[in-house]
PDB file of C-alpha atoms in Angstrom:
ATOM      1  CA  HIS A   1      44.487   0.771 -19.246  1.00 95.00           C
ATOM      2  CA  ALA A   2      42.776  -1.202 -21.986  1.00 94.00           C
ATOM      3  CA  ASP A   3      40.813  -4.465 -22.048  1.00 94.00           C
ATOM      4  CA  PHE A   4      39.667  -6.082 -25.277  1.00 93.00           C
ATOM      5  CA  GLY A   5      37.427  -9.104 -25.716  1.00 92.00           C
ATOM      6  CA  ALA A   6      36.694 -11.028 -28.899  1.00 89.00           C
ATOM      7  CA  GLU A   7      33.288 -12.118 -27.619  1.00 88.00           C
ATOM      8  CA  TYR A   8      30.765  -9.320 -28.264  1.00 89.00           C
ATOM      9  CA  ARG A   9      33.596  -7.128 -29.616  1.00 91.00           C
ATOM     10  CA  SER A  10      33.986  -5.626 -26.159  1.00 94.00           C
ATOM     11  CA  ARG A  11      36.502  -3.025 -25.077  1.00 95.00           C
ATOM     12  CA  VAL A  12      37.116  -1.008 -21.958  1.00 96.00           C
ATOM     13  CA  LEU A  13      39.528   1.920 -22.152  1.00 97.00           C
ATOM     14  CA  HIS A  14      40.595   4.121 -19.236  1.00 97.00           C
ATOM     15  CA  GLY A  15      43.199   6.845 -18.998  1.00 98.00           C
ATOM     16  CA  THR A  16      44.229   9.179 -16.188  1.00 98.00           C
ATOM     17  CA  VAL A  17      46.810  11.927 -16.034  1.00 98.00           C
ATOM     18  CA  ASN A  18      47.884  14.019 -13.042  1.00 97.00           C
ATOM     19  CA  VAL A  19      49.444  17.402 -13.768  1.00 97.00           C
ATOM     20  CA  PRO A  20      51.058  19.460 -10.996  1.00 97.00           C
ATOM     21  CA  LEU A  21      50.475  23.212 -11.328  1.00 96.00           C
ATOM     22  CA  GLY A  22      53.222  24.573  -9.103  1.00 95.00           C
ATOM     23  CA  ASP A  23      53.671  23.696  -5.433  1.00 95.00           C
ATOM     24  CA  ASP A  24      50.080  24.224  -4.321  1.00 97.00           C
ATOM     25  CA  ALA A  25      47.799  23.072  -7.166  1.00 98.00           C
ATOM     26  CA  ALA A  26      47.180  20.102  -9.442  1.00 98.00           C
ATOM     27  CA  VAL A  27      44.798  18.857 -12.099  1.00 98.00           C
ATOM     28  CA  ARG A  28      43.680  15.253 -12.626  1.00 98.00           C
ATOM     29  CA  ILE A  29      41.905  14.249 -15.827  1.00 98.00           C
ATOM     30  CA  SER A  30      40.347  10.815 -16.315  1.00 98.00           C
ATOM     31  CA  VAL A  31      38.583   9.564 -19.443  1.00 98.00           C
ATOM     32  CA  GLY A  32      37.087   6.238 -20.369  1.00 98.00           C
ATOM     33  CA  GLN A  33      34.998   4.265 -22.790  1.00 97.00           C
ATOM     34  CA  SER A  34      33.127   0.963 -22.620  1.00 96.00           C
ATOM     35  CA  TYR A  35      31.810  -0.723 -25.757  1.00 96.00           C
ATOM     36  CA  GLN A  36      30.049  -3.997 -26.460  1.00 94.00           C
ATOM     37  CA  SER A  37      28.058  -5.267 -29.430  1.00 93.00           C
ATOM     38  CA  GLY A  38      26.166  -8.428 -30.253  1.00 90.00           C
ATOM     39  CA  LEU A  39      25.089  -9.488 -26.769  1.00 89.00           C
ATOM     40  CA  ILE A  40      21.468  -9.366 -27.958  1.00 87.00           C
ATOM     41  CA  HIS A  41      20.354 -10.235 -31.496  1.00 87.00           C
ATOM     42  CA  ASN A  42      17.084  -9.008 -32.988  1.00 87.00           C
ATOM     43  CA  ALA A  43      15.612 -11.880 -35.015  1.00 85.00           C
ATOM     44  CA  VAL A  44      13.006  -9.654 -36.717  1.00 85.00           C
ATOM     45  CA  ARG A  45      15.197  -6.751 -37.833  1.00 85.00           C
ATOM     46  CA  LYS A  46      18.443  -8.791 -38.097  1.00 87.00           C
ATOM     47  CA  ASP A  47      20.250  -6.275 -35.885  1.00 88.00           C
ATOM     48  CA  ASP A  48      22.711  -6.700 -33.013  1.00 91.00           C
ATOM     49  CA  SER A  49      22.801  -4.727 -29.790  1.00 90.00           C
ATOM     50  CA  VAL A  50      25.303  -1.978 -29.103  1.00 93.00           C
ATOM     51  CA  LEU A  51      26.262  -0.571 -25.721  1.00 93.00           C
ATOM     52  CA  LYS A  52      28.595   2.424 -25.686  1.00 96.00           C
ATOM     53  CA  ILE A  53      29.528   4.599 -22.725  1.00 97.00           C
ATOM     54  CA  ASP A  54      31.933   7.554 -22.993  1.00 98.00           C
ATOM     55  CA  GLY A  55      32.876   9.668 -20.022  1.00 98.00           C
ATOM     56  CA  GLY A  56      35.366  11.842 -18.298  1.00 98.00           C
ATOM     57  CA  ARG A  57      36.156  13.575 -15.038  1.00 98.00           C
ATOM     58  CA  ALA A  58      38.391  16.536 -14.238  1.00 98.00           C
ATOM     59  CA  ARG A  59      39.495  17.634 -10.797  1.00 98.00           C
ATOM     60  CA  PHE A  60      41.309  20.805  -9.772  1.00 98.00           C
ATOM     61  CA  LEU A  61      42.933  20.846  -6.314  1.00 98.00           C
ATOM     62  CA  TRP A  62      44.357  24.068  -4.905  1.00 98.00           C
ATOM     63  CA  GLU A  63      45.840  24.705  -1.455  1.00 98.00           C
ATOM     64  CA  PRO A  64      46.595  28.453  -1.488  1.00 97.00           C
ATOM     65  CA  THR A  65      47.430  28.395   2.256  1.00 96.00           C
ATOM     66  CA  PRO A  66      48.069  25.571   4.738  1.00 95.00           C
ATOM     67  CA  ASP A  67      44.594  26.251   6.194  1.00 97.00           C
ATOM     68  CA  LEU A  68      42.595  26.464   2.941  1.00 98.00           C
ATOM     69  CA  THR A  69      41.869  23.681   0.431  1.00 98.00           C
ATOM     70  CA  ILE A  70      39.715  24.074  -2.683  1.00 98.00           C
ATOM     71  CA  ASN A  71      38.516  21.106  -4.762  1.00 98.00           C
ATOM     72  CA  ILE A  72      36.570  21.600  -7.994  1.00 98.00           C
ATOM     73  CA  ILE A  73      35.305  18.504  -9.831  1.00 98.00           C
ATOM     74  CA  GLY A  74      33.434  18.184 -13.116  1.00 98.00           C
ATOM     75  CA  ASP A  75      32.239  15.000 -14.807  1.00 98.00           C
ATOM     76  CA  TYR A  76      30.403  13.992 -17.981  1.00 98.00           C
ATOM     77  CA  GLU A  77      29.015  10.685 -19.278  1.00 98.00           C
ATOM     78  CA  LYS A  78      27.118   9.794 -22.439  1.00 98.00           C
ATOM     79  CA  GLN A  79      25.500   6.374 -22.823  1.00 96.00           C
ATOM     80  CA  HIS A  80      23.817   4.643 -25.773  1.00 95.00           C
ATOM     81  CA  VAL A  81      22.213   1.206 -25.734  1.00 91.00           C
ATOM     82  CA  ASN A  82      19.895  -0.488 -28.216  1.00 89.00           C
ATOM     83  CA  GLU A  83      18.126  -3.845 -28.620  1.00 81.00           C
ATOM     84  CA  GLN A  84      17.041  -4.280 -25.031  1.00 73.00           C
ATOM     85  CA  LEU A  85      15.010  -7.368 -24.151  1.00 68.00           C
ATOM     86  CA  TYR A  86      11.401  -6.873 -23.117  1.00 62.00           C
ATOM     87  CA  ILE A  87       9.485 -10.080 -23.755  1.00 60.00           C
ATOM     88  CA  LEU A  88       6.333 -11.091 -21.906  1.00 57.00           C
ATOM     89  CA  PHE A  89       7.387 -14.680 -21.238  1.00 58.00           C
ATOM     90  CA  ASN A  90       4.086 -15.895 -19.790  1.00 59.00           C
ATOM     91  CA  ARG A  91       2.278 -15.176 -23.093  1.00 68.00           C
ATOM     92  CA  TYR A  92       4.140 -18.041 -24.731  1.00 74.00           C
ATOM     93  CA  ILE A  93       3.477 -20.855 -22.300  1.00 78.00           C
ATOM     94  CA  ASP A  94       1.379 -23.737 -23.599  1.00 80.00           C
ATOM     95  CA  THR A  95      -1.454 -24.012 -21.062  1.00 82.00           C
ATOM     96  CA  ASN A  96      -1.733 -27.788 -21.639  1.00 88.00           C
ATOM     97  CA  THR A  97       1.943 -28.660 -21.164  1.00 87.00           C
ATOM     98  CA  GLY A  98       3.228 -25.666 -19.185  1.00 82.00           C
ATOM     99  CA  LYS A  99       6.198 -25.438 -21.553  1.00 83.00           C
ATOM    100  CA  PRO A 100       7.281 -22.377 -23.587  1.00 82.00           C
ATOM    101  CA  THR A 101       6.182 -22.101 -27.210  1.00 83.00           C
ATOM    102  CA  ALA A 102       7.793 -20.170 -30.067  1.00 82.00           C
ATOM    103  CA  ILE A 103       7.034 -16.476 -30.477  1.00 80.00           C
ATOM    104  CA  PRO A 104       5.052 -16.005 -33.712  1.00 78.00           C
ATOM    105  CA  GLY A 105       6.991 -14.095 -36.371  1.00 79.00           C
ATOM    106  CA  CYS A 106      10.308 -14.388 -34.536  1.00 81.00           C
ATOM    107  CA  GLY A 107      12.074 -17.163 -36.431  1.00 80.00           C
ATOM    108  CA  GLY A 108      11.241 -19.952 -33.971  1.00 81.00           C
ATOM    109  CA  THR A 109      12.577 -18.095 -30.909  1.00 82.00           C
ATOM    110  CA  ILE A 110      11.572 -19.767 -27.646  1.00 80.00           C
ATOM    111  CA  PRO A 111      11.379 -17.174 -24.849  1.00 76.00           C
ATOM    112  CA  SER A 112      13.312 -17.794 -21.665  1.00 75.00           C
ATOM    113  CA  MET A 113      14.846 -15.764 -18.873  1.00 73.00           C
ATOM    114  CA  SER A 114      18.300 -16.456 -20.364  1.00 76.00           C
ATOM    115  CA  SER A 115      17.423 -15.730 -24.003  1.00 78.00           C
ATOM    116  CA  ARG A 116      19.452 -13.075 -25.784  1.00 81.00           C
ATOM    117  CA  ILE A 117      17.190 -12.869 -28.829  1.00 83.00           C
ATOM    118  CA  SER A 118      14.765  -9.973 -29.169  1.00 81.00           C
ATOM    119  CA  CYS A 119      11.805  -9.778 -31.530  1.00 81.00           C
ATOM    120  CA  ASN A 120      11.129  -6.049 -31.510  1.00 80.00           C
ATOM    121  CA  ASN A 121       9.601  -4.702 -34.682  1.00 78.00           C
ATOM    122  CA  ASN A 122      10.664  -1.160 -33.787  1.00 78.00           C
ATOM    123  CA  PRO A 123      14.147  -0.036 -32.830  1.00 79.00           C
ATOM    124  CA  THR A 124      14.653   0.004 -29.075  1.00 82.00           C
ATOM    125  CA  TYR A 125      17.205   2.435 -27.687  1.00 87.00           C
ATOM    126  CA  ASN A 126      18.127   4.544 -24.703  1.00 89.00           C
ATOM    127  CA  ASP A 127      20.428   7.560 -24.881  1.00 94.00           C
ATOM    128  CA  ALA A 128      21.389   9.192 -21.611  1.00 95.00           C
ATOM    129  CA  THR A 129      23.678  12.062 -20.727  1.00 97.00           C
ATOM    130  CA  THR A 130      24.699  13.011 -17.226  1.00 97.00           C
ATOM    131  CA  TYR A 131      27.068  15.671 -16.003  1.00 98.00           C
ATOM    132  CA  GLY A 132      27.839  17.619 -12.894  1.00 98.00           C
ATOM    133  CA  LEU A 133      30.034  20.141 -11.187  1.00 98.00           C
ATOM    134  CA  SER A 134      30.959  20.361  -7.535  1.00 98.00           C
ATOM    135  CA  ALA A 135      33.159  22.550  -5.384  1.00 98.00           C
ATOM    136  CA  GLN A 136      34.345  21.869  -1.868  1.00 98.00           C
ATOM    137  CA  ILE A 137      36.192  24.394   0.260  1.00 98.00           C
ATOM    138  CA  ASN A 138      37.772  23.405   3.575  1.00 98.00           C
ATOM    139  CA  TRP A 139      39.027  26.167   5.857  1.00 98.00           C
ATOM    140  CA  GLN A 140      40.885  25.170   9.008  1.00 97.00           C
ATOM    141  CA  ILE A 141      40.105  27.639  11.814  1.00 96.00           C
ATOM    142  CA  GLY A 142      42.076  26.621  14.906  1.00 95.00           C
ATOM    143  CA  ASP A 143      40.799  23.207  16.014  1.00 96.00           C
ATOM    144  CA  TYR A 144      37.791  23.359  13.680  1.00 97.00           C
ATOM    145  CA  THR A 145      37.202  22.953   9.959  1.00 97.00           C
ATOM    146  CA  LEU A 146      34.583  24.956   8.113  1.00 97.00           C
ATOM    147  CA  THR A 147      33.440  23.079   5.000  1.00 97.00           C
ATOM    148  CA  SER A 148      31.342  24.362   2.113  1.00 97.00           C
ATOM    149  CA  ILE A 149      30.076  21.960  -0.538  1.00 97.00           C
ATOM    150  CA  THR A 150      28.168  23.210  -3.562  1.00 97.00           C
ATOM    151  CA  SER A 151      27.151  21.016  -6.464  1.00 97.00           C
ATOM    152  CA  GLY A 152      24.779  20.565  -9.341  1.00 98.00           C
ATOM    153  CA  ARG A 153      23.888  17.596 -11.548  1.00 97.00           C
ATOM    154  CA  ARG A 154      21.937  17.147 -14.746  1.00 97.00           C
ATOM    155  CA  TYR A 155      20.491  13.971 -16.289  1.00 96.00           C
ATOM    156  CA  LYS A 156      18.917  13.867 -19.728  1.00 95.00           C
ATOM    157  CA  GLN A 157      17.356  10.781 -21.271  1.00 92.00           C
ATOM    158  CA  ASP A 158      15.865   9.994 -24.650  1.00 90.00           C
ATOM    159  CA  GLY A 159      14.630   6.532 -25.394  1.00 86.00           C
ATOM    160  CA  TYR A 160      12.144   4.342 -27.174  1.00 82.00           C
ATOM    161  CA  ILE A 161      11.290   0.913 -25.838  1.00 77.00           C
ATOM    162  CA  ASP A 162       9.273  -1.693 -27.711  1.00 74.00           C
ATOM    163  CA  VAL A 163       8.154  -3.083 -24.359  1.00 67.00           C
ATOM    164  CA  ASP A 164       6.266  -6.177 -25.471  1.00 66.00           C
ATOM    165  CA  GLY A 165       9.209  -7.471 -27.533  1.00 64.00           C
ATOM    166  CA  LEU A 166       6.875  -8.720 -30.243  1.00 67.00           C
ATOM    167  CA  PRO A 167       7.182  -8.477 -34.035  1.00 69.00           C
ATOM    168  CA  GLY A 168       4.096  -6.209 -34.262  1.00 67.00           C
ATOM    169  CA  ASN A 169       3.439  -2.767 -32.809  1.00 65.00           C
ATOM    170  CA  TYR A 170       1.401  -3.575 -29.714  1.00 67.00           C
ATOM    171  CA  TYR A 171       2.891  -1.813 -26.687  1.00 65.00           C
ATOM    172  CA  ASP A 172       5.647   0.792 -26.980  1.00 67.00           C
ATOM    173  CA  ASN A 173       7.021   3.355 -24.570  1.00 69.00           C
ATOM    174  CA  GLY A 174       8.942   6.441 -25.621  1.00 65.00           C
ATOM    175  CA  ASN A 175      10.367   9.088 -23.361  1.00 64.00           C
TER     176      ASN A 175
END
């Protein structure tokens, strides 16, 4: 499956394949990607946002006997996003009129809740990776089913956020 959009150069790609492994086992593999650029424009650095997510999932199903089912699932996802919006809107309200005023050093940008223009002096990004593995075993014993589920997950994040969204270096947050 594929979707493409001219606005923000967006694309969504998904693919899945099922492969039988004899009469009692099968593998399913799914992969996908989402991409978008230009939703947010940085007026200071003249840079556009990019959002990219790549991922996949594999599943192994085995039924060695009519009373025993084994499912093993692994997944992986990597995400990158830059040019996030973090502007302190209330700093740019004229106290006499109550109306927004332009952000200094940001090319006349008027802050608003719907604005897609950032003014970050520093690059803002977030890179995240998540993956996991799980196994489920179901054993039918007469009228009862004994189930064992074991799993593990990992999440790693690296990011730098120019939180104030201003052209200078005033308040940043890295992790």
